[in-house]
Amino acid sequence: MLQPNRPNPDEMLQRAQAEARRESRGKLKIFFGASAGVGKTFAMLESARLRKREGVDVVAGYVEPHGRKETEALLEGLEALPFRWQEYKGVRIREFDLDAALHRHPQLILVDELAHTNAEGSRHAKRWQDVQELLEAGIDVYTTVNVQHLESQNDVVAQITSEIQRETIPDSIFEQADELELIDLPVDELLQRLQSGKIYRPEQAQLAQTRFFRKGNLTALREIALRRTAERVDAQMQAYQRDRSIRDVWPAAERILVCIGTSDLSQKLVRAAKRMATGLHADWIVVFVQTNDSLHLREAQRENVARAMRLAEELGARTMTLNGVEVAAEVLDYARQHNISKIVVGKPEKPRWREMLFGSTVDRLVRESGVIDVYVIHGEHDDTEPQTVIQSQYWQRPERSPARAYVFAVGVILLSTALAAIMHRVFPTFDLANLIMFYLLGVVVVAIRFGRGPSVVASIVSVAIFDFLFVPPNLTFAINDTRYLTTFGIMLITALLIGNLTVQVRLQALTSRLRERRTQELYDMSREFASLQEVDQIAQSAARHMGEVFESNVVVLVADPREKLRAIENSFTLDEREWGVAMWAYEHSEAAGSGTQTLSSSRNLYLPLKTSNGAIGVLALQPKTQTAQTASSPAHWFTTPEQFQQLETFANQTALAIERAQLSDETEEVRVQMETEQLRSSLLSAVSHDLRTPLAAITGAASSLLDDGVLLKPETTQELARSIYSEAERLNRLVGNLLEMTRLEAGLQSGKLVAHKEWQMVEEVIGSALTRLDKALAGREVKTHVPADLPLVPFDAVMIEQVLINLLENALKYTPTASPISVSAWVAQRGVIPGMDHNAIIVEVADHGTGLKPGDELRVFEKFYRGNQADSTGAAPNGTGLGLAIAHGIITAHGGRIWAENRPGGGASFKFALPITGEQPSLVAGG
């Protein structure tokens, strides 16, 4: 167990990882102001010049001095990158040159006007995106921005100044700044600078003073800038406290924590806290602490909590649900972790004796709060009425009336009495203190089974029966020995304490089991999502898991590219009105329907499936057993507010999984398009030259024959005709190879490529292939090594003949003209060739050329791969590179294997193996 002030190892690891990420990035410093003219650029340049004097490599990437001479003077002596000029609608616009900055890669670069919108055609739409890339490259950046350019302040500034800012930056960029420097001027001094022409030209200054630069506007903007700076500094202070595990509260800024309960006056407490937060200009957080007793909430109590939470969110508070055993301990721990300066709780109205007996949350908060102020406001009271247990599918117990529970408690004590009486009769010397253990055991059984009320009754009854039966004088409640009074008191207190503790442990176990089951469901769903690729599968899985956890019918609606919702998993039907509610939730990315503030008359609850890119769909839930209560508010569907938050967690996980699947589909489409383009480019580059070469030869020879002005000799005419025939044959082989490769690929992918196998003799197909290449092999020495006793092999003779022809043509093409070629065949026993479980015939075509380059042994069988070696004429390699790929496809269709390797004596060897499967036919000799 961690000591109170000892750092948490997990938090330390997370901080170390975050620090490592920050170290690899550049540092961002923002010079922040309320409006133009306060001197942000001037301060940035002064700071940059100071860094330059310290030896830092400083470059001005983009600085806008706005014609101010004192600002331009500070640029002297600083290296400045040239502007990038961009044409836009006939106008040349100067922009920051991001590529030049990355290439120069200084230690520190100045980039003015962070909220600037780049001209069309730039790499990024916004300058802050340029800055992000610089930071990722490890370059420190100084930049400037005004408060009206923060996205979160856009509406507020527009309301104050009646002008909408079109150029904004995300607040996340502002919050990620490593350093923030506020550049501030009093309003009167700023207006004086405006009138003296130090901000705008005189004609522009006069217009600005009547519109934006009014004193009221500037005062309001200055207050907003000061507040945002204070918030940023406060966040840095909290980070400092976390990094150094400082648990004490530093009340540098007011922050209010409001602790609500289950009373119907919780909303009154929230409103009072809102007034206090407004008066103090403080952030405020509303929390509900979920303890073991939260499982014993009446319907009205749970509705009170839900209403108070919704009211707090509407009033601008942050809401949290905490989990723990004791309310005061959880509230104080959260307050210290988040530097809370004030805690607001309701004034309890329960009897004083109950506070003395069971303790008071308010008293403990006051005693243990330390430097934190505790405000107790009238309105919150503890409800002491009996509570009905809300049943859950993960915690079912037999339904018994309270009367039966008390009767059972008395029965258990009577059983304990019987056991004690037997022991007392069998063992007369059995000590009375040992008999008490039977009663304590009975109290524990009652507490485990029926809770606190029956256990209290069991405790009192056990003391009375023990006194009546076992304490002298027997069969009377009279007590002769006053020492037994102490025994009875201790026995009663012990029984009450044991019963109470047993109930608490039981509730803790039930609560933990309930949370564990829901967490397990979320884990199972996330793990299942990891193995699913289709959006429909993910939606079905999400609907199934959420339907089980939240006891609801679920409909998952996903938006198509036209931003229309379609139901993927539809466990109930939506009418036209319900579809309208779902579309509203999708278009506005807000919850709608039953229990919300929007279209609350709907029968169902609609939650948007939100991602970083906006809503991608809607989750519709309807309770499986819908009543008037469950139709009025989703709070009736869940036993605690934490469950509603868990529903949102399930929805978020579903949204992320669907987005991943959609991105995966888009990525696959892009990959297929890229491969298609690459294949098209490879085919065009491979085929264009080989198609043009024979066509050019045919065209040239034919034009010579058709030229009437030239008399050709007969032998010349015959030579031209032979050239036309030869090139036409070459073109025919090329087109044939392309068609054959297409047919083979289509057949292999569809599984429809069938080799018509018949029992054949290998030597016959080798002889047929050599005969077809008789002219091409003229002048070559071809050696064959085929044993006469080779067995028959099942194969498609036409296909295998094509394989041999392709291998022989490859040898002819890439070996010297006079070098020999050998063709061999032999039997390989089972297990010799990896991956083949049968005997096989191996056929080899070997040459005496330059051999294969390292790494080409496998690549030569790829489509369009032609290697780098020169052909037999010494020219660069040509051809489509399909011959060996076709051979590979044919052998694969036969269930065989083909490979290439270099020969020890030089040259390359191409081998393929055909399995000998089935029963060998018998050959009968004729007479």
mmCIF file of N, CA, C and O in Angstrom, residues 53-111:
data_model
loop_
_atom_site.group_PDB
_atom_site.id
_atom_site.type_symbol
_atom_site.label_atom_id
_atom_site.label_comp_id
_atom_site.label_asym_id
_atom_site.label_seq_id
_atom_site.Cartn_x
_atom_site.Cartn_y
_atom_site.Cartn_z
ATOM 1 N N ARG A 53 22.097 36.584 -28.270
ATOM 2 C CA ARG A 53 23.306 36.975 -27.542
ATOM 3 C C ARG A 53 23.803 35.847 -26.637
ATOM 4 O O ARG A 53 24.978 35.775 -26.296
ATOM 5 N N GLU A 54 22.893 34.926 -26.269
ATOM 6 C CA GLU A 54 23.285 33.775 -25.456
ATOM 7 C C GLU A 54 23.893 32.652 -26.289
ATOM 8 O O GLU A 54 24.278 31.619 -25.756
ATOM 9 N N GLY A 55 23.948 32.863 -27.613
ATOM 10 C CA GLY A 55 24.560 31.858 -28.480
ATOM 11 C C GLY A 55 23.574 30.928 -29.156
ATOM 12 O O GLY A 55 23.993 29.944 -29.789
ATOM 13 N N VAL A 56 22.289 31.207 -29.053
ATOM 14 C CA VAL A 56 21.273 30.360 -29.678
ATOM 15 C C VAL A 56 21.152 30.722 -31.154
ATOM 16 O O VAL A 56 21.199 31.903 -31.523
ATOM 17 N N ASP A 57 20.997 29.698 -32.017
ATOM 18 C CA ASP A 57 20.811 29.907 -33.455
ATOM 19 C C ASP A 57 19.371 30.349 -33.694
ATOM 20 O O ASP A 57 18.441 29.544 -33.648
ATOM 21 N N VAL A 58 19.161 31.650 -33.956
ATOM 22 C CA VAL A 58 17.827 32.229 -34.091
ATOM 23 C C VAL A 58 17.607 32.658 -35.542
ATOM 24 O O VAL A 58 18.485 33.278 -36.148
ATOM 25 N N VAL A 59 16.426 32.343 -36.074
ATOM 26 C CA VAL A 59 16.062 32.731 -37.433
ATOM 27 C C VAL A 59 14.653 33.314 -37.397
ATOM 28 O O VAL A 59 13.768 32.779 -36.720
ATOM 29 N N ALA A 60 14.444 34.416 -38.095
ATOM 30 C CA ALA A 60 13.111 35.003 -38.237
ATOM 31 C C ALA A 60 12.427 34.335 -39.422
ATOM 32 O O ALA A 60 12.762 34.597 -40.572
ATOM 33 N N GLY A 61 11.475 33.440 -39.135
ATOM 34 C CA GLY A 61 10.776 32.745 -40.217
ATOM 35 C C GLY A 61 9.757 33.644 -40.887
ATOM 36 O O GLY A 61 9.712 33.759 -42.106
ATOM 37 N N TYR A 62 8.912 34.284 -40.082
ATOM 38 C CA TYR A 62 7.936 35.229 -40.610
ATOM 39 C C TYR A 62 7.620 36.215 -39.494
ATOM 40 O O TYR A 62 7.094 35.837 -38.449
ATOM 41 N N VAL A 63 7.951 37.471 -39.707
ATOM 42 C CA VAL A 63 7.680 38.534 -38.739
ATOM 43 C C VAL A 63 6.965 39.653 -39.469
ATOM 44 O O VAL A 63 7.399 40.085 -40.542
ATOM 45 N N GLU A 64 5.859 40.099 -38.897
ATOM 46 C CA GLU A 64 5.058 41.171 -39.512
ATOM 47 C C GLU A 64 5.182 42.427 -38.653
ATOM 48 O O GLU A 64 4.501 42.576 -37.632
ATOM 49 N N PRO A 65 6.078 43.373 -39.025
ATOM 50 C CA PRO A 65 6.275 44.581 -38.196
ATOM 51 C C PRO A 65 5.173 45.619 -38.377
ATOM 52 O O PRO A 65 5.116 46.585 -37.615
ATOM 53 N N HIS A 66 4.291 45.453 -39.385
ATOM 54 C CA HIS A 66 3.185 46.383 -39.639
ATOM 55 C C HIS A 66 3.679 47.827 -39.840
ATOM 56 O O HIS A 66 2.995 48.786 -39.454
ATOM 57 N N GLY A 67 4.872 47.978 -40.415
ATOM 58 C CA GLY A 67 5.396 49.312 -40.718
ATOM 59 C C GLY A 67 5.887 50.091 -39.523
ATOM 60 O O GLY A 67 6.132 51.303 -39.644
ATOM 61 N N ARG A 68 6.025 49.443 -38.352
ATOM 62 C CA ARG A 68 6.482 50.162 -37.161
ATOM 63 C C ARG A 68 8.016 50.167 -37.154
ATOM 64 O O ARG A 68 8.650 49.103 -37.159
ATOM 65 N N LYS A 69 8.595 51.358 -37.136
ATOM 66 C CA LYS A 69 10.041 51.485 -37.275
ATOM 67 C C LYS A 69 10.785 50.843 -36.108
ATOM 68 O O LYS A 69 11.830 50.224 -36.297
ATOM 69 N N GLU A 70 10.269 51.021 -34.896
ATOM 70 C CA GLU A 70 10.973 50.444 -33.745
ATOM 71 C C GLU A 70 10.972 48.914 -33.804
ATOM 72 O O GLU A 70 11.918 48.253 -33.382
ATOM 73 N N THR A 71 9.896 48.331 -34.381
ATOM 74 C CA THR A 71 9.861 46.870 -34.540
ATOM 75 C C THR A 71 10.818 46.427 -35.638
ATOM 76 O O THR A 71 11.526 45.419 -35.498
ATOM 77 N N GLU A 72 10.847 47.177 -36.763
ATOM 78 C CA GLU A 72 11.761 46.833 -37.851
ATOM 79 C C GLU A 72 13.207 46.938 -37.409
ATOM 80 O O GLU A 72 14.066 46.167 -37.862
ATOM 81 N N ALA A 73 13.505 47.864 -36.501
ATOM 82 C CA ALA A 73 14.887 48.014 -36.034
ATOM 83 C C ALA A 73 15.348 46.773 -35.278
ATOM 84 O O ALA A 73 16.529 46.412 -35.318
ATOM 85 N N LEU A 74 14.422 46.108 -34.596
ATOM 86 C CA LEU A 74 14.802 44.909 -33.852
ATOM 87 C C LEU A 74 15.101 43.724 -34.781
ATOM 88 O O LEU A 74 15.738 42.754 -34.366
ATOM 89 N N LEU A 75 14.645 43.811 -36.034
ATOM 90 C CA LEU A 75 14.923 42.730 -36.986
ATOM 91 C C LEU A 75 16.353 42.790 -37.506
ATOM 92 O O LEU A 75 16.860 41.782 -38.040
ATOM 93 N N GLU A 76 16.979 43.941 -37.392
ATOM 94 C CA GLU A 76 18.347 44.087 -37.893
ATOM 95 C C GLU A 76 19.277 43.190 -37.073
ATOM 96 O O GLU A 76 19.245 43.177 -35.850
ATOM 97 N N GLY A 77 20.109 42.467 -37.805
ATOM 98 C CA GLY A 77 21.051 41.564 -37.145
ATOM 99 C C GLY A 77 20.519 40.158 -36.960
ATOM 100 O O GLY A 77 21.268 39.260 -36.561
ATOM 101 N N LEU A 78 19.223 39.942 -37.255
ATOM 102 C CA LEU A 78 18.652 38.599 -37.186
ATOM 103 C C LEU A 78 18.548 38.016 -38.585
ATOM 104 O O LEU A 78 18.119 38.700 -39.525
ATOM 105 N N GLU A 79 18.957 36.780 -38.737
ATOM 106 C CA GLU A 79 18.813 36.107 -40.032
ATOM 107 C C GLU A 79 17.329 35.909 -40.323
ATOM 108 O O GLU A 79 16.569 35.447 -39.461
ATOM 109 N N ALA A 80 16.913 36.265 -41.519
ATOM 110 C CA ALA A 80 15.499 36.159 -41.889
ATOM 111 C C ALA A 80 15.366 35.271 -43.119
ATOM 112 O O ALA A 80 16.112 35.423 -44.094
ATOM 113 N N LEU A 81 14.420 34.358 -43.075
ATOM 114 C CA LEU A 81 14.149 33.510 -44.232
ATOM 115 C C LEU A 81 13.385 34.310 -45.280
ATOM 116 O O LEU A 81 12.537 35.149 -44.937
ATOM 117 N N PRO A 82 13.650 34.067 -46.564
ATOM 118 C CA PRO A 82 12.869 34.760 -47.602
ATOM 119 C C PRO A 82 11.421 34.290 -47.580
ATOM 120 O O PRO A 82 11.126 33.151 -47.221
ATOM 121 N N PHE A 83 10.507 35.176 -47.958
ATOM 122 C CA PHE A 83 9.097 34.815 -48.005
ATOM 123 C C PHE A 83 8.834 33.857 -49.163
ATOM 124 O O PHE A 83 9.570 33.814 -50.154
ATOM 125 N N ARG A 84 7.762 33.100 -49.039
ATOM 126 C CA ARG A 84 7.283 32.265 -50.145
ATOM 127 C C ARG A 84 6.107 32.998 -50.776
ATOM 128 O O ARG A 84 5.107 33.264 -50.121
ATOM 129 N N TRP A 85 6.229 33.319 -52.052
ATOM 130 C CA TRP A 85 5.188 34.093 -52.730
ATOM 131 C C TRP A 85 4.180 33.145 -53.353
ATOM 132 O O TRP A 85 4.539 32.210 -54.073
ATOM 133 N N GLN A 86 2.912 33.396 -53.095
ATOM 134 C CA GLN A 86 1.833 32.523 -53.554
ATOM 135 C C GLN A 86 0.854 33.343 -54.388
ATOM 136 O O GLN A 86 0.418 34.425 -53.983
ATOM 137 N N GLU A 87 0.538 32.828 -55.579
ATOM 138 C CA GLU A 87 -0.450 33.484 -56.437
ATOM 139 C C GLU A 87 -1.852 33.090 -55.994
ATOM 140 O O GLU A 87 -2.151 31.907 -55.826
ATOM 141 N N TYR A 88 -2.712 34.092 -55.782
ATOM 142 C CA TYR A 88 -4.088 33.815 -55.399
ATOM 143 C C TYR A 88 -4.999 34.858 -56.052
ATOM 144 O O TYR A 88 -4.942 36.045 -55.722
ATOM 145 N N LYS A 89 -5.812 34.376 -57.005
ATOM 146 C CA LYS A 89 -6.749 35.236 -57.732
ATOM 147 C C LYS A 89 -6.032 36.437 -58.344
ATOM 148 O O LYS A 89 -6.494 37.583 -58.254
ATOM 149 N N GLY A 90 -4.887 36.160 -58.931
ATOM 150 C CA GLY A 90 -4.133 37.202 -59.620
ATOM 151 C C GLY A 90 -3.326 38.098 -58.725
ATOM 152 O O GLY A 90 -2.725 39.070 -59.198
ATOM 153 N N VAL A 91 -3.300 37.816 -57.422
ATOM 154 C CA VAL A 91 -2.559 38.655 -56.480
ATOM 155 C C VAL A 91 -1.439 37.815 -55.874
ATOM 156 O O VAL A 91 -1.645 36.663 -55.494
ATOM 157 N N ARG A 92 -0.238 38.411 -55.762
ATOM 158 C CA ARG A 92 0.881 37.716 -55.139
ATOM 159 C C ARG A 92 0.851 37.978 -53.636
ATOM 160 O O ARG A 92 0.863 39.119 -53.182
ATOM 161 N N ILE A 93 0.782 36.886 -52.879
ATOM 162 C CA ILE A 93 0.693 36.973 -51.424
ATOM 163 C C ILE A 93 1.963 36.368 -50.839
ATOM 164 O O ILE A 93 2.403 35.305 -51.251
ATOM 165 N N ARG A 94 2.548 37.039 -49.847
ATOM 166 C CA ARG A 94 3.737 36.487 -49.218
ATOM 167 C C ARG A 94 3.334 35.638 -48.022
ATOM 168 O O ARG A 94 2.482 36.016 -47.226
ATOM 169 N N GLU A 95 3.962 34.475 -47.936
ATOM 170 C CA GLU A 95 3.641 33.515 -46.892
ATOM 171 C C GLU A 95 4.929 32.995 -46.252
ATOM 172 O O GLU A 95 6.022 33.161 -46.792
ATOM 173 N N PHE A 96 4.768 32.362 -45.125
ATOM 174 C CA PHE A 96 5.884 31.715 -44.440
ATOM 175 C C PHE A 96 6.326 30.485 -45.225
ATOM 176 O O PHE A 96 5.497 29.671 -45.642
ATOM 177 N N ASP A 97 7.640 30.353 -45.451
ATOM 178 C CA ASP A 97 8.185 29.231 -46.215
ATOM 179 C C ASP A 97 8.550 28.102 -45.245
ATOM 180 O O ASP A 97 9.632 28.083 -44.656
ATOM 181 N N LEU A 98 7.640 27.159 -45.095
ATOM 182 C CA LEU A 98 7.844 26.064 -44.148
ATOM 183 C C LEU A 98 8.997 25.158 -44.568
ATOM 184 O O LEU A 98 9.817 24.747 -43.737
ATOM 185 N N ASP A 99 9.065 24.832 -45.857
ATOM 186 C CA ASP A 99 10.131 23.929 -46.331
ATOM 187 C C ASP A 99 11.509 24.538 -46.109
ATOM 188 O O ASP A 99 12.452 23.843 -45.725
ATOM 189 N N ALA A 100 11.621 25.838 -46.358
ATOM 190 C CA ALA A 100 12.913 26.501 -46.137
ATOM 191 C C ALA A 100 13.284 26.474 -44.658
ATOM 192 O O ALA A 100 14.454 26.290 -44.300
ATOM 193 N N ALA A 101 12.293 26.622 -43.779
ATOM 194 C CA ALA A 101 12.562 26.588 -42.342
ATOM 195 C C ALA A 101 13.008 25.202 -41.897
ATOM 196 O O ALA A 101 13.944 25.063 -41.107
ATOM 197 N N LEU A 102 12.362 24.176 -42.421
ATOM 198 C CA LEU A 102 12.760 22.809 -42.068
ATOM 199 C C LEU A 102 14.154 22.493 -42.593
ATOM 200 O O LEU A 102 14.938 21.801 -41.934
ATOM 201 N N HIS A 103 14.466 22.980 -43.795
ATOM 202 C CA HIS A 103 15.790 22.739 -44.353
ATOM 203 C C HIS A 103 16.864 23.486 -43.572
ATOM 204 O O HIS A 103 17.957 22.956 -43.318
ATOM 205 N N ARG A 104 16.566 24.719 -43.166
ATOM 206 C CA ARG A 104 17.534 25.510 -42.387
ATOM 207 C C ARG A 104 17.687 24.943 -40.974
ATOM 208 O O ARG A 104 18.788 24.897 -40.431
ATOM 209 N N HIS A 105 16.597 24.491 -40.379
ATOM 210 C CA HIS A 105 16.545 23.819 -39.068
ATOM 211 C C HIS A 105 17.347 24.578 -38.003
ATOM 212 O O HIS A 105 18.331 24.068 -37.455
ATOM 213 N N PRO A 106 16.917 25.794 -37.663
ATOM 214 C CA PRO A 106 17.596 26.534 -36.583
ATOM 215 C C PRO A 106 17.179 25.992 -35.218
ATOM 216 O O PRO A 106 16.260 25.174 -35.112
ATOM 217 N N GLN A 107 17.831 26.472 -34.181
ATOM 218 C CA GLN A 107 17.405 26.107 -32.827
ATOM 219 C C GLN A 107 16.091 26.797 -32.460
ATOM 220 O O GLN A 107 15.245 26.216 -31.785
ATOM 221 N N LEU A 108 15.948 28.049 -32.893
ATOM 222 C CA LEU A 108 14.766 28.839 -32.554
ATOM 223 C C LEU A 108 14.331 29.606 -33.784
ATOM 224 O O LEU A 108 15.153 30.218 -34.474
ATOM 225 N N ILE A 109 13.028 29.578 -34.067
ATOM 226 C CA ILE A 109 12.493 30.306 -35.212
ATOM 227 C C ILE A 109 11.326 31.166 -34.750
ATOM 228 O O ILE A 109 10.561 30.784 -33.854
ATOM 229 N N LEU A 110 11.201 32.349 -35.337
ATOM 230 C CA LEU A 110 10.119 33.284 -35.013
ATOM 231 C C LEU A 110 9.047 33.191 -36.092
ATOM 232 O O LEU A 110 9.339 33.376 -37.278
ATOM 233 N N VAL A 111 7.820 32.899 -35.682
ATOM 234 C CA VAL A 111 6.695 32.799 -36.624
ATOM 235 C C VAL A 111 5.558 33.637 -36.060
ATOM 236 O O VAL A 111 4.880 33.225 -35.113
#
